[in-house]
PDB file of C-alpha atoms in Angstrom:
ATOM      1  CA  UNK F  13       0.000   0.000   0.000  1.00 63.00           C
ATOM      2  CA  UNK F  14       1.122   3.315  -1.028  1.00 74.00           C
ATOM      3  CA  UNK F  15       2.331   6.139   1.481  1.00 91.00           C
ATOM      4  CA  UNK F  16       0.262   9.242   2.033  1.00 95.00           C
ATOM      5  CA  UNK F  17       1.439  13.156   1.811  1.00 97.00           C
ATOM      6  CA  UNK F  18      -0.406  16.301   1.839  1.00 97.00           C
ATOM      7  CA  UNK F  19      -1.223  18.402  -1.055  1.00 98.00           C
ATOM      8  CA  UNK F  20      -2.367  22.025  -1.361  1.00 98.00           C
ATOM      9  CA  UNK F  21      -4.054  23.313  -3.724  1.00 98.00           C
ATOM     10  CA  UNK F  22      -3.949  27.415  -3.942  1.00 97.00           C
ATOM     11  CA  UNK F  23      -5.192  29.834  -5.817  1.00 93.00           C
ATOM     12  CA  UNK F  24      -4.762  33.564  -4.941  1.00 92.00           C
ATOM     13  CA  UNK F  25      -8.805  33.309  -3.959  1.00 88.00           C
ATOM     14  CA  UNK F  26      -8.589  30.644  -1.709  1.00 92.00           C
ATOM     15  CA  UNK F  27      -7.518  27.444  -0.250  1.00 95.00           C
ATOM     16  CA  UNK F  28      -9.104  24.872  -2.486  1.00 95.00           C
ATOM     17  CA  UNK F  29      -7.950  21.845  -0.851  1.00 96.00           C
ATOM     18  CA  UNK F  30      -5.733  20.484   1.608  1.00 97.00           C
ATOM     19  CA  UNK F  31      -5.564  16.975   2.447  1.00 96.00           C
ATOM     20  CA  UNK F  32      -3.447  13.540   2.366  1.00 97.00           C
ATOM     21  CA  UNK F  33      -3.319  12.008  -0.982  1.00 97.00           C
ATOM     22  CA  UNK F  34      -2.322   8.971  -2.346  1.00 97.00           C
ATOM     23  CA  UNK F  35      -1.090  10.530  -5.494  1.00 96.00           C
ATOM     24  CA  UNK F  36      -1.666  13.418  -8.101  1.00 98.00           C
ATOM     25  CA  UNK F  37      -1.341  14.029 -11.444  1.00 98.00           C
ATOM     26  CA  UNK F  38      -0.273  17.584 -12.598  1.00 97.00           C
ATOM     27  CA  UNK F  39      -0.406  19.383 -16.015  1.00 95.00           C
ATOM     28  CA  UNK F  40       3.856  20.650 -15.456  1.00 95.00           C
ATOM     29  CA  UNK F  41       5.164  22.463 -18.434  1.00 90.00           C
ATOM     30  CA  UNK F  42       7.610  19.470 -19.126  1.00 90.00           C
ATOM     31  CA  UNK F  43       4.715  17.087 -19.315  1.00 91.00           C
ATOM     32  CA  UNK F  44       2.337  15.298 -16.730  1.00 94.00           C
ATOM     33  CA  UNK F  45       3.704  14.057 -13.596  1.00 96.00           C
ATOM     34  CA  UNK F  46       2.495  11.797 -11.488  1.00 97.00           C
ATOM     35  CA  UNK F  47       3.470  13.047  -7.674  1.00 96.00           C
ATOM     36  CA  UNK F  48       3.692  10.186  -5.245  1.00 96.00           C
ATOM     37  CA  UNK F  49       5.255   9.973  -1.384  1.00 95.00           C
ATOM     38  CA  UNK F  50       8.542  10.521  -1.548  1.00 95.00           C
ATOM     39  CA  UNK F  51       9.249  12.342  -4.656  1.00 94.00           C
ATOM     40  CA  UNK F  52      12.470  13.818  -5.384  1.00 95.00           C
ATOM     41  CA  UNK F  53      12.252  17.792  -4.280  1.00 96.00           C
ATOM     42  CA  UNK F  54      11.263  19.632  -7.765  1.00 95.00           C
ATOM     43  CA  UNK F  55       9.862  22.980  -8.345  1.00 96.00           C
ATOM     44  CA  UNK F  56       8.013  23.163 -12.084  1.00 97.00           C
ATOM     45  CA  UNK F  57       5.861  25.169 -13.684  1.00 96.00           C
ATOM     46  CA  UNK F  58       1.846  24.166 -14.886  1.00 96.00           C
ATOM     47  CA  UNK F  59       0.245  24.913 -17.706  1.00 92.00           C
ATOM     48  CA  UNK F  60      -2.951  25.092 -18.241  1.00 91.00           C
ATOM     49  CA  UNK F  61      -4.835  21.454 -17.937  1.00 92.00           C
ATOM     50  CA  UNK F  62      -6.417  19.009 -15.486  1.00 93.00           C
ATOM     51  CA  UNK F  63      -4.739  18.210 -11.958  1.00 96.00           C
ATOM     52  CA  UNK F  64      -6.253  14.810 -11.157  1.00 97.00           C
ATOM     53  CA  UNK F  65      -6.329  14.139  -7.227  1.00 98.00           C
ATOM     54  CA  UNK F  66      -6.447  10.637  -6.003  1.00 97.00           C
ATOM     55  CA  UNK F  67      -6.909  11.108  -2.265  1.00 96.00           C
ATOM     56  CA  UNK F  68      -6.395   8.703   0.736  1.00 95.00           C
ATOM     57  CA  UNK F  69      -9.784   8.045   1.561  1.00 94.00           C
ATOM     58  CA  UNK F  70     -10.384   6.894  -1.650  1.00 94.00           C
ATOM     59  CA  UNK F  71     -12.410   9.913  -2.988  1.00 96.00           C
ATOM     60  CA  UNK F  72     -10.754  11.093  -6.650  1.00 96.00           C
ATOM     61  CA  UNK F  73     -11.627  14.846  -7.311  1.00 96.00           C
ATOM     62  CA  UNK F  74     -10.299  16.558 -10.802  1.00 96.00           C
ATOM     63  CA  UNK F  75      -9.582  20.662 -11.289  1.00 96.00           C
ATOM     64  CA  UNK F  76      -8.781  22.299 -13.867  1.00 94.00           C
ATOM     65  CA  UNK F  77      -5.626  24.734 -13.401  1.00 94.00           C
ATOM     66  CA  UNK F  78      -4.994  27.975 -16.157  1.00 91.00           C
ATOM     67  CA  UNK F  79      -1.551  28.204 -15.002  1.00 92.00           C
ATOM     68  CA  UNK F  80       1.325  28.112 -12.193  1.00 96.00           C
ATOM     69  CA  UNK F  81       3.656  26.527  -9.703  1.00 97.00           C
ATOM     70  CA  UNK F  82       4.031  23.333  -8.066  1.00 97.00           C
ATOM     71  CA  UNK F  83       6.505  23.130  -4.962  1.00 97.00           C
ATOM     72  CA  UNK F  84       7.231  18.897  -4.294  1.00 97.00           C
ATOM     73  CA  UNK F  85       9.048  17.635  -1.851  1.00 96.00           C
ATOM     74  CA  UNK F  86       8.899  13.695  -0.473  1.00 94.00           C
ATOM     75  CA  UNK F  87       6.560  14.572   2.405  1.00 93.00           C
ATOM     76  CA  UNK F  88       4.040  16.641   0.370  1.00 96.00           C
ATOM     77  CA  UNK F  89       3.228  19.354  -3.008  1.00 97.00           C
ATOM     78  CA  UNK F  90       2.129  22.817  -3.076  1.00 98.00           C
ATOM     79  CA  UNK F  91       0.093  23.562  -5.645  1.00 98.00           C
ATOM     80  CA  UNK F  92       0.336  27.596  -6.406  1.00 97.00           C
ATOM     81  CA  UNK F  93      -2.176  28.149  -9.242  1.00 96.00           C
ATOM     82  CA  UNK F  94      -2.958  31.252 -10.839  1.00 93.00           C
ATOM     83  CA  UNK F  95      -6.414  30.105 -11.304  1.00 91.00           C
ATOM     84  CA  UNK F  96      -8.402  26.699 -10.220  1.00 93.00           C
ATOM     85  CA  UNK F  97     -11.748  25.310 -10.139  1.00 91.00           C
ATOM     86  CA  UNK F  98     -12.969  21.758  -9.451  1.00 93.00           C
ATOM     87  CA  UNK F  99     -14.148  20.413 -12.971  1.00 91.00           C
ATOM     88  CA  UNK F 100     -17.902  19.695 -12.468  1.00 90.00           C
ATOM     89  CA  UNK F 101     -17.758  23.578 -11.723  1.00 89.00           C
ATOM     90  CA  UNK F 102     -16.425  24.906 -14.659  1.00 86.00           C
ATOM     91  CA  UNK F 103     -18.711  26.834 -17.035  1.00 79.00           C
ATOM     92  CA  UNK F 104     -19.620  25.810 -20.421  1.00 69.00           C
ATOM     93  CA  UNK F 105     -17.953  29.122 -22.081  1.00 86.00           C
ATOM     94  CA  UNK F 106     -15.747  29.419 -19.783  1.00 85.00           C
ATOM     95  CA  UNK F 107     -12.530  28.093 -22.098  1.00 87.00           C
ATOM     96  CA  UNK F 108     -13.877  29.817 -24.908  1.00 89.00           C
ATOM     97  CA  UNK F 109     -14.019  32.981 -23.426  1.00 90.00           C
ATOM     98  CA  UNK F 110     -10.393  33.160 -22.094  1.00 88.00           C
ATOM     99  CA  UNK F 111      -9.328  31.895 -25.699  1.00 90.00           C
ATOM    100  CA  UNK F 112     -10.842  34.475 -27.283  1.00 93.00           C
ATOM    101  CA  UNK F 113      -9.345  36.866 -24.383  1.00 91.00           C
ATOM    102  CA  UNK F 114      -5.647  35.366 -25.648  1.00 91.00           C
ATOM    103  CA  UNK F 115      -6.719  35.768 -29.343  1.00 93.00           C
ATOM    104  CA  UNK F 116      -7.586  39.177 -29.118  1.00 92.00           C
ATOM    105  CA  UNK F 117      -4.444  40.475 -26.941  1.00 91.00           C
ATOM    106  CA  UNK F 118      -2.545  38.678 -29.755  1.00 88.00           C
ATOM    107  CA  UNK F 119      -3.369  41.284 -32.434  1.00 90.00           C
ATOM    108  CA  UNK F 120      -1.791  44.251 -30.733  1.00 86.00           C
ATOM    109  CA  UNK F 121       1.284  42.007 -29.724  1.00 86.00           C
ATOM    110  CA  UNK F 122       4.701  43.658 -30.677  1.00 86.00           C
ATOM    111  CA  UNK F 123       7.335  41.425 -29.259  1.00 89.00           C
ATOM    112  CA  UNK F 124       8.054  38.117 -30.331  1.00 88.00           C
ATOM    113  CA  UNK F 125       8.441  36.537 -26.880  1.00 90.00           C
ATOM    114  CA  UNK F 126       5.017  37.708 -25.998  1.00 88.00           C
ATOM    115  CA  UNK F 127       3.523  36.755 -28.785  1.00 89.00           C
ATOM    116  CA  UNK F 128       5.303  33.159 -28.617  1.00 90.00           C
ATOM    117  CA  UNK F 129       3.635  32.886 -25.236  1.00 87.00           C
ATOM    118  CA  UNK F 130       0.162  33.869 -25.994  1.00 89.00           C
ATOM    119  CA  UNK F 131       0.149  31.440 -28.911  1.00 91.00           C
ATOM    120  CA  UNK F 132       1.458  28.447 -27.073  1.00 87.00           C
ATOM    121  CA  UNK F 133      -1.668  29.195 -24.236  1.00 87.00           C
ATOM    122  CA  UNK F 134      -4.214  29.549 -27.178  1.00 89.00           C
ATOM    123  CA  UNK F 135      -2.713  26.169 -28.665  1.00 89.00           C
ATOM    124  CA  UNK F 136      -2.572  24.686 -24.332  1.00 87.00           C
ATOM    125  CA  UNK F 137      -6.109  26.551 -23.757  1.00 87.00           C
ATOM    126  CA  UNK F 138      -7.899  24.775 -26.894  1.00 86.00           C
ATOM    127  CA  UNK F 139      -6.391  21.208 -26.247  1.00 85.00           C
ATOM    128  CA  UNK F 140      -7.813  21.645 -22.560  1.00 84.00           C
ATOM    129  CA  UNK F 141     -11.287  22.485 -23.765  1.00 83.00           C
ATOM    130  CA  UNK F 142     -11.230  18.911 -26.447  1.00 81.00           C
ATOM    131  CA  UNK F 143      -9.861  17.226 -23.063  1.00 78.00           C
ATOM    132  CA  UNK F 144     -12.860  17.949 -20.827  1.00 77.00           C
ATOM    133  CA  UNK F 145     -15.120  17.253 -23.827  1.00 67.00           C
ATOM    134  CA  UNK F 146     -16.138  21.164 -24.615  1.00 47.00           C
ATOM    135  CA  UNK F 147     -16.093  22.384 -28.555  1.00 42.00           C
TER     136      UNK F 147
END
């Protein structure tokens, strides 16, 4: 049987959750990880996607995250996001409407790096809304 840690979830509103997990799966800009007990200290970045929590008592709750920063260390994560909700809470438009945010600061973009990063969290915003079954 698997150790326990505790993981935070935080978004500048609020505490979302705190509690011992089994494991979680984060959307990190190098690809999803799967945090366990244990894990090797890391500090990564998220991108916008689904954190999927697996917690002790058996209960599995998924949020969706629009960006971030997750602290791990082998007794327990931080998750700092700039934004979180629990999935079943999310609004229909809600993708679509921060897309179309993105699109539009995109026109008026001068510099390159800015406009690399706005089109890589169109491209990150649109693949989240196939994943959670929104066109």
């Amino acid at each position: 049987m698997p150790d326990n840690f505790n993981f935070e979830l935080v978004s500048p509103e609020r505490l979302l959750l705190s509690e011992q997990v089994v494991d979680v799966v984060i959307p990190a800009s190098e690809g999803e990880m799967t945090i366990m007990a244990h894990h090797a200290p890391t500090m990564t970045s998220i991108k916008p996607g689904v954190i999927k929590v697996h917690a002790a008592s058996g209960k599995k709750q998924d949020y969706v995250v629009f960006g971030g920063f997750a602290d791990i260390l082998p007794t327990g994560c931080t998750l700092l996001a700039e934004s979180a909700i629990p999935v079943e809470d999310l609004r229909q438009d809600e993708l679509t409407r921060r897309i179309d945010i993105a699109k539009a600061e995109l026109e008026n973009v001068e510099h390159h790096e800015h406009k690399s990063r706005l089109e890589h969290y169109i491209m990150e915003m649109t693949r989240l809304r196939g994943a959670i079954g929104q066109d």
